[in-house]
XYZ file of C-alpha atoms in Angstrom:
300
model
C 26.065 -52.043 -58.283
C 26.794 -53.755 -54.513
C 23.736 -55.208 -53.119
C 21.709 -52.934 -50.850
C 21.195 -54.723 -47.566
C 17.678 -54.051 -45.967
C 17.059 -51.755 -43.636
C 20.826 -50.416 -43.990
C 21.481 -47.292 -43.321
C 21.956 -46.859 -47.866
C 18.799 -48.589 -47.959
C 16.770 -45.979 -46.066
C 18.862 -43.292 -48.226
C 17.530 -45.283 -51.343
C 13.825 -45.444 -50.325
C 13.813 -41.778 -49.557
C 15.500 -41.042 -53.051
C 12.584 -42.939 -54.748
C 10.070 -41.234 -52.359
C 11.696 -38.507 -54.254
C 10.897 -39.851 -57.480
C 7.724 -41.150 -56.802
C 6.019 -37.862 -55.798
C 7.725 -34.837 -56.935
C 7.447 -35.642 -60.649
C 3.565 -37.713 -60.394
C 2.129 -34.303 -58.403
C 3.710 -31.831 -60.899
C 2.126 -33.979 -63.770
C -1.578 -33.679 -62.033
C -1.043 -29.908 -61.640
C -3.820 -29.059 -63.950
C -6.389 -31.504 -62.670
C -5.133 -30.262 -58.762
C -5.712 -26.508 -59.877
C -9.098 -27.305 -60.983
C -9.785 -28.870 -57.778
C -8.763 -26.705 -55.784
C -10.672 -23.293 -57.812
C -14.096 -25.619 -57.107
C -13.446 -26.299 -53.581
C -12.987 -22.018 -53.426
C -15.654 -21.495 -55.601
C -17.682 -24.319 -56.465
C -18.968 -22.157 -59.483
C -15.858 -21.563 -60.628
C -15.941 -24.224 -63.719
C -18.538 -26.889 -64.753
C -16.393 -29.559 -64.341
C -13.106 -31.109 -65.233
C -13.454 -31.077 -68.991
C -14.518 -27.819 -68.803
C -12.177 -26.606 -66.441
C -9.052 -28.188 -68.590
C -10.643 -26.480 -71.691
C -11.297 -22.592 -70.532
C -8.006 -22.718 -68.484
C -5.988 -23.837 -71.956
C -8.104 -21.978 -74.166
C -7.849 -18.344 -72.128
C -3.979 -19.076 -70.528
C -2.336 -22.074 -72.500
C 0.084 -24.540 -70.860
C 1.213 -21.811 -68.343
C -2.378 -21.275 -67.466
C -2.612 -25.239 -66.800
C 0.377 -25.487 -64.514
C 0.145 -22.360 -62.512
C 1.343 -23.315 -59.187
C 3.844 -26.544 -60.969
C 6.804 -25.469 -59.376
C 6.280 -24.843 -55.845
C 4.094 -27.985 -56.323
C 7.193 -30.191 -57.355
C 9.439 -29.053 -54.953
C 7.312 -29.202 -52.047
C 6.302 -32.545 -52.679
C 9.222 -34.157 -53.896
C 10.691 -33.412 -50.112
C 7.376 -34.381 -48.644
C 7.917 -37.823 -51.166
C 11.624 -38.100 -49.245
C 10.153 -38.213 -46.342
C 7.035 -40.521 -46.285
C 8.888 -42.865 -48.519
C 12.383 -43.039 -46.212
C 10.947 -42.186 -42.804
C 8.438 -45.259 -43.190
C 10.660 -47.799 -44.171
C 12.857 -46.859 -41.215
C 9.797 -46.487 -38.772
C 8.062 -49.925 -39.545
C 11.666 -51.087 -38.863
C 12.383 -49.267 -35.746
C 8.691 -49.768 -34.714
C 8.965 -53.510 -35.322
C 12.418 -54.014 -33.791
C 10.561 -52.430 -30.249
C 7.685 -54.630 -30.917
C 9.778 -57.739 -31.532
C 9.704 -59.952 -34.114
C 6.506 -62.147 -33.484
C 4.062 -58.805 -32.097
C 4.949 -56.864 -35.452
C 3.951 -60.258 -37.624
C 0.808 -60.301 -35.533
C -0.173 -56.752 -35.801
C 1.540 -55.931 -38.798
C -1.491 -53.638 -39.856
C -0.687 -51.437 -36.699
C 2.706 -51.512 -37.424
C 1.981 -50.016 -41.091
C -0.218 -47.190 -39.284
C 1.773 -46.103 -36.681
C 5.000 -45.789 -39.272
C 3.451 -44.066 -41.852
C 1.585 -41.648 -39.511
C 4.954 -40.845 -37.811
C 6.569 -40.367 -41.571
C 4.061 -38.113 -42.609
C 4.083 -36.073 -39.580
C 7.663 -35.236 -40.333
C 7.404 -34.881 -44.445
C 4.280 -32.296 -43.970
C 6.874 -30.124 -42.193
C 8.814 -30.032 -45.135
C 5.795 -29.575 -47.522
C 3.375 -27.021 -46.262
C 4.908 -23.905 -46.791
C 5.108 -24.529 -50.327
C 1.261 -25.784 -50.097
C 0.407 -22.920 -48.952
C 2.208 -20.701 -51.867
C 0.992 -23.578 -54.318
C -2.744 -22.604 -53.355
C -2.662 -19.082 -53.112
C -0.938 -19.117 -56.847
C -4.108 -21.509 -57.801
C -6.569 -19.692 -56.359
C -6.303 -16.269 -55.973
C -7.943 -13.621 -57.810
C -5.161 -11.455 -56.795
C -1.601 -11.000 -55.253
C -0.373 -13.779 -53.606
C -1.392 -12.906 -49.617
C 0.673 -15.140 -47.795
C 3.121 -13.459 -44.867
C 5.998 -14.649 -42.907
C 6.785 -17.525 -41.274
C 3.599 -17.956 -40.176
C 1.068 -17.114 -42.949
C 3.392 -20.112 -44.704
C 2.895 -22.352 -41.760
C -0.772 -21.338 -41.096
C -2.177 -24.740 -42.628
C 0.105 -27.070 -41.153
C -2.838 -27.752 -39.169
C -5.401 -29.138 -41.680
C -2.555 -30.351 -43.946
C -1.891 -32.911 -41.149
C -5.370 -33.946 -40.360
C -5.778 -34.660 -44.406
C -2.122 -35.880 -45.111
C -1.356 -38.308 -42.172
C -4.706 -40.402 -42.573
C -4.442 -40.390 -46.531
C -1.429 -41.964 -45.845
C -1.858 -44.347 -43.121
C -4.819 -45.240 -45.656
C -2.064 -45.489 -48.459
C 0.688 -47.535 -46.963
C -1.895 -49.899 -44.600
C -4.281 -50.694 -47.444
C -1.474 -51.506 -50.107
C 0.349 -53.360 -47.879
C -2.607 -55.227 -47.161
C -3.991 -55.138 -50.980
C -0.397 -56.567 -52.291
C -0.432 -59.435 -49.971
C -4.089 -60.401 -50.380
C -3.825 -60.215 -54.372
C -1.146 -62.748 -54.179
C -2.405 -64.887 -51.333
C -6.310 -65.165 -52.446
C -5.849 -63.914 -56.544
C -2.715 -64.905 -57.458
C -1.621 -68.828 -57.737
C 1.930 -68.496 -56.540
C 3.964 -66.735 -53.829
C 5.382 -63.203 -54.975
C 8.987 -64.519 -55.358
C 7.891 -67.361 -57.776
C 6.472 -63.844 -60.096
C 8.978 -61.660 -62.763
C 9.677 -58.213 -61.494
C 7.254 -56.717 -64.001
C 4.411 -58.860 -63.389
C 5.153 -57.999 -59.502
C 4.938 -53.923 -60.523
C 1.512 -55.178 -62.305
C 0.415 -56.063 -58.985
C 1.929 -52.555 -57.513
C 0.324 -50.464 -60.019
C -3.519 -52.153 -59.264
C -3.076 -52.330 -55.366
C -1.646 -48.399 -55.689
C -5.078 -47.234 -57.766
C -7.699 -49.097 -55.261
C -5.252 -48.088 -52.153
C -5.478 -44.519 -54.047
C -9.424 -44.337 -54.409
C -9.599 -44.888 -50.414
C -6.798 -42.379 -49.750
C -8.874 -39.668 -51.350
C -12.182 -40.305 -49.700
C -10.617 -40.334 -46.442
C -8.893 -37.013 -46.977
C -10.899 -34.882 -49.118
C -12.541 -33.022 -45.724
C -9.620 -31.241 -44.861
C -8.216 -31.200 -48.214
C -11.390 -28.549 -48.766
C -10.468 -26.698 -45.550
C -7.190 -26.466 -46.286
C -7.772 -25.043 -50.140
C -10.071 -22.742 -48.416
C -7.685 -21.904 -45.556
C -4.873 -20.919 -47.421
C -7.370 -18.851 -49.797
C -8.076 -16.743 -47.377
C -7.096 -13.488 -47.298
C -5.597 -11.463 -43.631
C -8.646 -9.101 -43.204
C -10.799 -12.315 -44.399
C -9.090 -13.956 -41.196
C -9.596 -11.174 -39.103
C -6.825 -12.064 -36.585
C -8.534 -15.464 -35.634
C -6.656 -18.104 -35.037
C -5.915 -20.845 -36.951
C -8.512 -23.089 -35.186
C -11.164 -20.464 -34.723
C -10.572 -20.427 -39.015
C -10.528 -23.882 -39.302
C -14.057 -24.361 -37.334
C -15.327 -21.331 -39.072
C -14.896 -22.745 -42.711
C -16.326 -26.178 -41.535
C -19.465 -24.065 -40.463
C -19.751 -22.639 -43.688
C -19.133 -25.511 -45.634
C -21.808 -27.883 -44.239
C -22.025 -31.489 -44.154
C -22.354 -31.336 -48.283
C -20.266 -28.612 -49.603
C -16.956 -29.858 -47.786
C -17.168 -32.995 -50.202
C -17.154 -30.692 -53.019
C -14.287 -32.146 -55.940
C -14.589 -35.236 -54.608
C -15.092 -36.484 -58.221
C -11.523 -34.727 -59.724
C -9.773 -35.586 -56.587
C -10.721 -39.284 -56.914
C -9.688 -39.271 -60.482
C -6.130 -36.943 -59.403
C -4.884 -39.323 -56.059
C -6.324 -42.702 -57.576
C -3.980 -42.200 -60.525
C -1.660 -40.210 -58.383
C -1.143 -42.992 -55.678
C -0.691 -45.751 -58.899
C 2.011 -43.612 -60.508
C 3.953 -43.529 -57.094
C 4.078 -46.676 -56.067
C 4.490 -47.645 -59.397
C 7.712 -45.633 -60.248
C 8.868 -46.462 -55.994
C 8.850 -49.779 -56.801
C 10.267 -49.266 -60.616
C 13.377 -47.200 -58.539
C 13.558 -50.402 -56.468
C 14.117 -52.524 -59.080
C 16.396 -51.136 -60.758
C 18.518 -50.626 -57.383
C 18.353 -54.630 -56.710
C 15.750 -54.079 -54.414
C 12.625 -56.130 -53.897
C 9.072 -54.483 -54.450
C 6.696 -53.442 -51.457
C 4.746 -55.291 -50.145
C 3.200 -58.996 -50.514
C 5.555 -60.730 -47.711
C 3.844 -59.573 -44.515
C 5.127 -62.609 -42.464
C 8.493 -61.386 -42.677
C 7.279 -58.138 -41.236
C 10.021 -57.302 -37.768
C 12.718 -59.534 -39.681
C 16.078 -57.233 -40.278
């Protein structure tokens, strides 16, 4: 294969196909554990917990039972994985090239932020209509409620407010992680490493990276379950942030935190699996792995 040259046009093309990768097939594989999540955040009586969750779900529905919701759930996220993979390698080089070489060293950490909050603006786009039909297959007692363009577009809202911080959380903080494990834990610089000692590194920074991702989210991952649960009359013709405000309200300062303990479990070993199998893809393209050379941040 002809050597990928950063920040190429192919290159951007490559880290979105990984993106790809990374997140289509990791979220279809948590289905069962996101189901059960998302039934306690409707109805936090719903199951005892995980373990019991996982064994009433198998033992009354089987395997289909478990992965109710699995396809819309690959599909939308393997687009949303295109884009927050290949929009934020272009954006922290687009962002850096305005900055200049020298500013975007300096204040790489911004640089990380701004790109991967601009990426996932774009990728929700592409992911929350099939959210919203992934939800409303998880959680409803019923027919599926969802309406037109906009009953598919009604969470776009929420999914924003808990999608772009989770992952300015997840590309800042491994960024960060991956350099500081080889500058403070690690003896050498990451060059001087093999490639599978330097996924090693990927796979640890991606599960503490992951942990923070999920805590920082899980409010409006709630509200958003709970948004797209909601039925038309439910909604009575309010709009989406008269809903939004009225499901805080009802939630309380307690209740919105409810499956924090599954969802830690879910996007700690979620965010691990992604990066791991990104920077597996990379790899095995010629590329190098992310992360853990932040002074050549701005550098074409």
């Amino acid at each position: 294969m002809a050597k990928i040259e950063i920040n190429s046009e192919k290159y951007f093309v490559y880290c979105g196909v990984g993106g790809i990768l990374a997140c289509g097939n990791t979220h279809f594989m948590m289905t069962p554990i996101d189901m059960l999540k998302c039934r306690l955040q409707v109805n936090n009586r719903a199951h005892k917990g995980i373990v019991d969750g996982l064994y009433r779900v198998g033992k009354e529905q089987g395997v289909r039972g478990l992965f109710v919701g699995g396809l819309p759930t690959y599909i939308g996220y393997s687009l949303q994985g295109m884009g927050k993979y290949g929009f934020y390698e272009l954006f922290k080089y687009k962002y850096g090239e305005m900055a200049g070489a020298e500013n975007a060293r300096r204040y790489k950490t911004s640089l990380y932020l701004a790109a991967s909050a601009t990426a996932e603006f774009l990728a929700d786009i592409m992911l929350c209509p099939f959210e919203a039909i992934k939800v409303q297959r998880q959680t409803a007692a019923t027919e599926i409620t969802i309406t037109g363009f906009s009953g598919l577009y009604r969470g776009i809202v929420p999914l924003w407010f808990r999608q772009i911080p989770y992952t300015m959380v997840k590309f800042a903080s491994f960024e960060n992680i991956v350099e500081g494990i080889y500058k403070h834990a690690l003896s050498k610089p990451k060059e001087q490493y093999s490639k599978g000692a330097q996924l090693g590194v990927t796979f640890a920074a991606g599960y503490m990276a992951g942990i923070l991702c999920a805590i920082v989210s899980h409010p409006a991952d709630t509200v958003v379950s709970k948004l797209n649960n909601m039925s038309k009359a439910a909604a009575g013709g309010a709009s989406n942030m008269a809903l939004i405000g009225r499901i805080i309200t009802e939630l309380g300062p307690v209740r919105i935190w409810t499956g924090l303990g599954p969802r830690i479990f879910m996007i700690g070993t979620l965010t691990a699996a992604q990066w791991f199998i990104y920077d597996s893809f990379k790899v095995r393209t010629g590329l190098p792995t992310t992360g853990g050379d932040g002074s050549k941040v701005g550098k074409a």
